[in-house]
Amino acid sequence: MSREKSFEWIKKGYQAFREEYYPNTKEIYRNLAEYGQDPDVLIIACSDSRANPTAIFKALPGEVFVVRNVANIVPPFAPDMKKHGTGAAIEYAVKVLKVKTIIVMGHAGCGGIAAHIDGTGNVKDDKFVGPWIRCLHDIHIPGDVSGKDVYEVTEKANVMQSIKNLKGYDFVASAIAQGQLEVIGSYFDIKSGTLQIGNDEGQFSPLLLP
Ligand SMILES: [Zn+2]
């Protein structure tokens, strides 16, 4: 797609929003503008265009607070006053919005995970991707995995590591301890459009039966 066509796409999408979506959700927007947001769910997802959490959960405006980054990573708790975008979103969601559920959503074919496994050779003069995905070095991958499986196993292990890191944030841990918050790991398969949920052992099973 050319640059001009890309902007045309933006304009066309916005026009459809104005003509179709907004008229149907006008009251929701008005209420949200007047009373503010009060979402119950924080979704931590990958930036990947194919794993769009608001589409997957059919979320209306105001229903989900979302933070997306490369490879849906929750970095380890590090209150060092540096620029932690993901940590800031988690802190706001838990302390201010008081969300009831945090769902971390990994996905099949994740480029961030592939970069962790294969290197960031396709990112010329890499300044940010490499340092960011270095967070993934904590992931434990069973030694008996090989071939194509290594990507899926690593994608799922990354979700579980993010959950573990999330529980290391003191305010997340205390909200869980008080029974006010639940954290869930999940995995979206792009081809089949299905979502799996991870258990405490890191095993994933479909959220809905076929
Ligand atoms: Zn991804």
mmCIF file of C-alpha atoms and ligand atoms in Angstrom:
data_model
loop_
_atom_site.group_PDB
_atom_site.id
_atom_site.type_symbol
_atom_site.label_atom_id
_atom_site.label_comp_id
_atom_site.label_asym_id
_atom_site.label_seq_id
_atom_site.Cartn_x
_atom_site.Cartn_y
_atom_site.Cartn_z
ATOM 1 C CA MET A 1 0.000 0.000 0.000
ATOM 2 C CA SER A 2 1.375 3.451 -0.896
ATOM 3 C CA ARG A 3 1.576 6.279 1.633
ATOM 4 C CA GLU A 4 -1.342 8.089 -0.054
ATOM 5 C CA LYS A 5 -3.454 4.942 -0.033
ATOM 6 C CA SER A 6 -2.579 4.363 3.586
ATOM 7 C CA PHE A 7 -3.948 7.785 4.532
ATOM 8 C CA GLU A 8 -7.028 7.151 2.362
ATOM 9 C CA TRP A 9 -7.576 3.995 4.401
ATOM 10 C CA ILE A 10 -7.441 6.043 7.624
ATOM 11 C CA LYS A 11 -9.938 8.556 6.247
ATOM 12 C CA LYS A 12 -12.309 5.891 4.982
ATOM 13 C CA GLY A 13 -12.233 4.049 8.288
ATOM 14 C CA TYR A 14 -12.937 7.229 10.206
ATOM 15 C CA GLN A 15 -15.786 8.071 7.852
ATOM 16 C CA ALA A 16 -17.337 4.664 8.524
ATOM 17 C CA PHE A 17 -16.891 5.271 12.256
ATOM 18 C CA ARG A 18 -18.703 8.613 11.972
ATOM 19 C CA GLU A 19 -21.494 7.294 9.769
ATOM 20 C CA GLU A 20 -22.082 3.854 11.268
ATOM 21 C CA TYR A 21 -20.323 3.151 14.570
ATOM 22 C CA TYR A 22 -20.665 6.480 16.359
ATOM 23 C CA PRO A 23 -24.403 6.941 15.733
ATOM 24 C CA ASN A 24 -24.968 3.502 17.292
ATOM 25 C CA THR A 25 -22.769 4.175 20.320
ATOM 26 C CA LYS A 26 -23.428 7.882 20.796
ATOM 27 C CA GLU A 27 -25.055 7.441 24.199
ATOM 28 C CA ILE A 28 -22.156 5.329 25.436
ATOM 29 C CA TYR A 29 -19.666 7.990 24.347
ATOM 30 C CA ARG A 30 -21.725 10.759 25.946
ATOM 31 C CA ASN A 31 -21.944 8.909 29.255
ATOM 32 C CA LEU A 32 -18.235 8.108 29.192
ATOM 33 C CA ALA A 33 -17.404 11.761 28.510
ATOM 34 C CA GLU A 34 -19.636 12.894 31.353
ATOM 35 C CA TYR A 35 -18.898 10.272 34.000
ATOM 36 C CA GLY A 36 -15.450 9.027 32.946
ATOM 37 C CA GLN A 37 -14.273 5.510 32.287
ATOM 38 C CA ASP A 38 -14.775 2.560 34.606
ATOM 39 C CA PRO A 39 -13.483 -0.533 32.800
ATOM 40 C CA ASP A 40 -13.308 -3.811 34.733
ATOM 41 C CA VAL A 41 -10.678 -5.397 32.525
ATOM 42 C CA LEU A 42 -7.076 -4.580 31.649
ATOM 43 C CA ILE A 43 -5.762 -6.363 28.579
ATOM 44 C CA ILE A 44 -2.036 -6.619 27.983
ATOM 45 C CA ALA A 45 -1.563 -7.631 24.359
ATOM 46 C CA CYS A 46 0.979 -7.542 21.556
ATOM 47 C CA SER A 47 1.106 -4.641 19.088
ATOM 48 C CA ASP A 48 0.603 -7.179 16.293
ATOM 49 C CA SER A 49 -2.194 -5.986 13.983
ATOM 50 C CA ARG A 50 -3.685 -9.477 13.813
ATOM 51 C CA ALA A 51 -4.242 -9.922 17.536
ATOM 52 C CA ASN A 52 -6.543 -6.998 18.239
ATOM 53 C CA PRO A 53 -8.012 -7.442 21.733
ATOM 54 C CA THR A 54 -10.966 -5.084 21.325
ATOM 55 C CA ALA A 55 -12.109 -7.112 18.309
ATOM 56 C CA ILE A 56 -11.503 -10.490 19.975
ATOM 57 C CA PHE A 57 -13.514 -9.511 23.070
ATOM 58 C CA LYS A 58 -16.006 -7.417 21.101
ATOM 59 C CA ALA A 59 -15.377 -4.520 23.459
ATOM 60 C CA LEU A 60 -17.466 -1.381 23.370
ATOM 61 C CA PRO A 61 -15.978 2.021 24.255
ATOM 62 C CA GLY A 62 -15.169 2.165 27.966
ATOM 63 C CA GLU A 63 -15.166 -1.595 28.509
ATOM 64 C CA VAL A 64 -11.460 -2.427 28.390
ATOM 65 C CA PHE A 65 -8.253 -0.646 29.322
ATOM 66 C CA VAL A 66 -5.556 -1.816 26.941
ATOM 67 C CA VAL A 67 -1.785 -1.721 26.873
ATOM 68 C CA ARG A 68 -0.073 -3.156 23.829
ATOM 69 C CA ASN A 69 3.630 -3.592 23.269
ATOM 70 C CA VAL A 70 5.962 -5.800 21.256
ATOM 71 C CA ALA A 71 5.375 -9.395 22.433
ATOM 72 C CA ASN A 72 2.867 -8.536 25.211
ATOM 73 C CA ILE A 73 5.649 -8.331 27.767
ATOM 74 C CA VAL A 74 5.177 -7.372 31.394
ATOM 75 C CA PRO A 75 8.717 -6.448 32.414
ATOM 76 C CA PRO A 76 9.893 -7.394 35.918
ATOM 77 C CA PHE A 77 8.857 -4.959 38.657
ATOM 78 C CA ALA A 78 11.542 -2.247 38.675
ATOM 79 C CA PRO A 79 10.523 0.914 40.559
ATOM 80 C CA ASP A 80 13.606 2.836 39.415
ATOM 81 C CA MET A 81 11.862 6.020 38.176
ATOM 82 C CA LYS A 82 12.749 5.188 34.554
ATOM 83 C CA LYS A 83 10.290 5.335 31.633
ATOM 84 C CA HIS A 84 8.101 2.270 32.106
ATOM 85 C CA GLY A 85 5.094 2.654 29.785
ATOM 86 C CA THR A 86 3.657 -0.776 30.497
ATOM 87 C CA GLY A 87 4.169 -0.407 34.253
ATOM 88 C CA ALA A 88 2.426 2.983 34.163
ATOM 89 C CA ALA A 89 -0.632 1.486 32.443
ATOM 90 C CA ILE A 90 -0.753 -1.409 34.924
ATOM 91 C CA GLU A 91 -0.408 0.940 37.884
ATOM 92 C CA TYR A 92 -3.182 3.231 36.631
ATOM 93 C CA ALA A 93 -5.475 0.302 35.844
ATOM 94 C CA VAL A 94 -5.021 -1.321 39.256
ATOM 95 C CA LYS A 95 -4.720 1.676 41.582
ATOM 96 C CA VAL A 96 -7.101 4.147 39.941
ATOM 97 C CA LEU A 97 -9.509 2.187 37.744
ATOM 98 C CA LYS A 98 -9.452 -0.791 40.117
ATOM 99 C CA VAL A 99 -9.886 -3.331 37.334
ATOM 100 C CA LYS A 100 -11.125 -6.741 38.439
ATOM 101 C CA THR A 101 -9.279 -8.800 35.847
ATOM 102 C CA ILE A 102 -5.985 -8.486 34.009
ATOM 103 C CA ILE A 103 -5.648 -10.696 30.965
ATOM 104 C CA VAL A 104 -2.284 -11.095 29.264
ATOM 105 C CA MET A 105 -2.812 -12.229 25.686
ATOM 106 C CA GLY A 106 -0.037 -13.832 23.671
ATOM 107 C CA HIS A 107 -0.563 -14.957 20.105
ATOM 108 C CA ALA A 108 0.627 -17.309 17.382
ATOM 109 C CA GLY A 109 3.276 -16.090 14.961
ATOM 110 C CA CYS A 110 4.558 -13.374 17.294
ATOM 111 C CA GLY A 111 7.363 -11.379 15.651
ATOM 112 C CA GLY A 112 8.784 -10.340 19.025
ATOM 113 C CA ILE A 113 9.120 -13.956 20.096
ATOM 114 C CA ALA A 114 10.635 -14.865 16.717
ATOM 115 C CA ALA A 115 13.181 -12.065 17.223
ATOM 116 C CA HIS A 116 14.018 -13.518 20.635
ATOM 117 C CA ILE A 117 14.591 -16.948 19.087
ATOM 118 C CA ASP A 118 16.140 -15.969 15.733
ATOM 119 C CA GLY A 119 17.671 -12.560 16.504
ATOM 120 C CA THR A 120 16.726 -9.056 15.385
ATOM 121 C CA GLY A 121 18.619 -9.175 12.074
ATOM 122 C CA ASN A 122 15.634 -7.730 10.180
ATOM 123 C CA VAL A 123 15.594 -4.605 12.388
ATOM 124 C CA LYS A 124 18.258 -2.411 10.826
ATOM 125 C CA ASP A 125 20.346 -0.453 13.324
ATOM 126 C CA ASP A 126 18.254 -1.913 16.153
ATOM 127 C CA LYS A 127 18.022 0.474 19.101
ATOM 128 C CA PHE A 128 14.796 -0.478 20.846
ATOM 129 C CA VAL A 129 13.520 -3.898 19.800
ATOM 130 C CA GLY A 130 16.617 -5.755 20.985
ATOM 131 C CA PRO A 131 16.799 -4.164 24.445
ATOM 132 C CA TRP A 132 13.034 -4.595 24.893
ATOM 133 C CA ILE A 133 12.896 -8.280 24.016
ATOM 134 C CA ARG A 134 15.854 -8.903 26.281
ATOM 135 C CA CYS A 135 13.101 -9.082 28.940
ATOM 136 C CA LEU A 136 12.390 -12.501 27.417
ATOM 137 C CA HIS A 137 15.670 -13.962 28.604
ATOM 138 C CA ASP A 138 13.975 -14.986 31.860
ATOM 139 C CA ILE A 139 11.700 -17.386 29.997
ATOM 140 C CA HIS A 140 12.215 -21.027 30.728
ATOM 141 C CA ILE A 141 11.842 -23.229 27.634
ATOM 142 C CA PRO A 142 11.809 -27.010 28.093
ATOM 143 C CA GLY A 143 14.841 -28.521 26.371
ATOM 144 C CA ASP A 144 12.889 -31.159 24.432
ATOM 145 C CA VAL A 145 11.103 -28.678 22.167
ATOM 146 C CA SER A 146 12.273 -28.170 18.606
ATOM 147 C CA GLY A 147 11.199 -27.126 15.121
ATOM 148 C CA LYS A 148 8.014 -25.103 14.698
ATOM 149 C CA ASP A 149 6.852 -25.956 18.222
ATOM 150 C CA VAL A 150 9.570 -23.848 19.784
ATOM 151 C CA TYR A 151 7.763 -20.663 18.717
ATOM 152 C CA GLU A 152 4.401 -21.652 20.205
ATOM 153 C CA VAL A 153 5.994 -23.006 23.374
ATOM 154 C CA THR A 154 7.996 -19.776 23.779
ATOM 155 C CA GLU A 155 4.949 -17.595 23.047
ATOM 156 C CA LYS A 156 3.027 -19.411 25.780
ATOM 157 C CA ALA A 157 5.969 -19.427 28.197
ATOM 158 C CA ASN A 158 6.235 -15.670 27.660
ATOM 159 C CA VAL A 159 2.596 -15.244 28.704
ATOM 160 C CA MET A 160 3.271 -17.204 31.897
ATOM 161 C CA GLN A 161 6.450 -15.209 32.576
ATOM 162 C CA SER A 162 4.480 -11.976 32.124
ATOM 163 C CA ILE A 163 1.897 -13.267 34.629
ATOM 164 C CA LYS A 164 4.707 -14.102 37.056
ATOM 165 C CA ASN A 165 6.250 -10.646 36.606
ATOM 166 C CA LEU A 166 2.827 -9.031 37.003
ATOM 167 C CA LYS A 167 2.392 -10.719 40.372
ATOM 168 C CA GLY A 168 5.724 -9.183 41.368
ATOM 169 C CA TYR A 169 4.224 -5.662 41.227
ATOM 170 C CA ASP A 170 3.460 -4.936 44.883
ATOM 171 C CA PHE A 171 0.085 -3.287 44.218
ATOM 172 C CA VAL A 172 -0.976 -6.179 41.934
ATOM 173 C CA ALA A 173 0.027 -8.730 44.570
ATOM 174 C CA SER A 174 -1.908 -6.928 47.292
ATOM 175 C CA ALA A 175 -5.042 -6.538 45.119
ATOM 176 C CA ILE A 176 -4.896 -10.292 44.394
ATOM 177 C CA ALA A 177 -4.362 -11.074 48.100
ATOM 178 C CA GLN A 178 -7.417 -8.980 48.979
ATOM 179 C CA GLY A 179 -9.529 -10.899 46.464
ATOM 180 C CA GLN A 180 -10.100 -7.809 44.333
ATOM 181 C CA LEU A 181 -8.098 -8.845 41.290
ATOM 182 C CA GLU A 182 -7.532 -11.888 39.135
ATOM 183 C CA VAL A 183 -4.805 -12.299 36.512
ATOM 184 C CA ILE A 184 -5.251 -14.596 33.533
ATOM 185 C CA GLY A 185 -2.877 -15.778 30.819
ATOM 186 C CA SER A 186 -4.250 -16.403 27.344
ATOM 187 C CA TYR A 187 -3.120 -17.238 23.824
ATOM 188 C CA PHE A 188 -4.784 -16.277 20.548
ATOM 189 C CA ASP A 189 -4.388 -18.499 17.509
ATOM 190 C CA ILE A 190 -4.650 -16.220 14.493
ATOM 191 C CA LYS A 191 -5.585 -18.823 11.876
ATOM 192 C CA SER A 192 -8.469 -20.399 13.792
ATOM 193 C CA GLY A 193 -9.447 -17.238 15.695
ATOM 194 C CA THR A 194 -9.554 -19.210 18.940
ATOM 195 C CA LEU A 195 -8.462 -18.238 22.428
ATOM 196 C CA GLN A 196 -6.819 -20.537 24.952
ATOM 197 C CA ILE A 197 -6.434 -19.928 28.675
ATOM 198 C CA GLY A 198 -3.325 -20.931 30.621
ATOM 199 C CA ASN A 199 -3.451 -22.686 33.990
ATOM 200 C CA ASP A 200 -0.950 -22.344 36.852
ATOM 201 C CA GLU A 201 1.207 -25.066 35.303
ATOM 202 C CA GLY A 202 1.453 -23.141 32.038
ATOM 203 C CA GLN A 203 -0.807 -25.522 30.105
ATOM 204 C CA PHE A 204 -3.266 -23.896 27.749
ATOM 205 C CA SER A 205 -6.747 -25.096 26.831
ATOM 206 C CA PRO A 206 -9.574 -23.577 24.738
ATOM 207 C CA LEU A 207 -11.771 -21.050 26.532
ATOM 208 C CA LEU A 208 -14.840 -22.333 24.702
ATOM 209 C CA LEU A 209 -15.586 -25.809 23.481
ATOM 210 C CA PRO A 210 -15.857 -26.049 19.685
HETATM 211 ZN ZN ZN B 1 3.341 -10.429 18.834
#
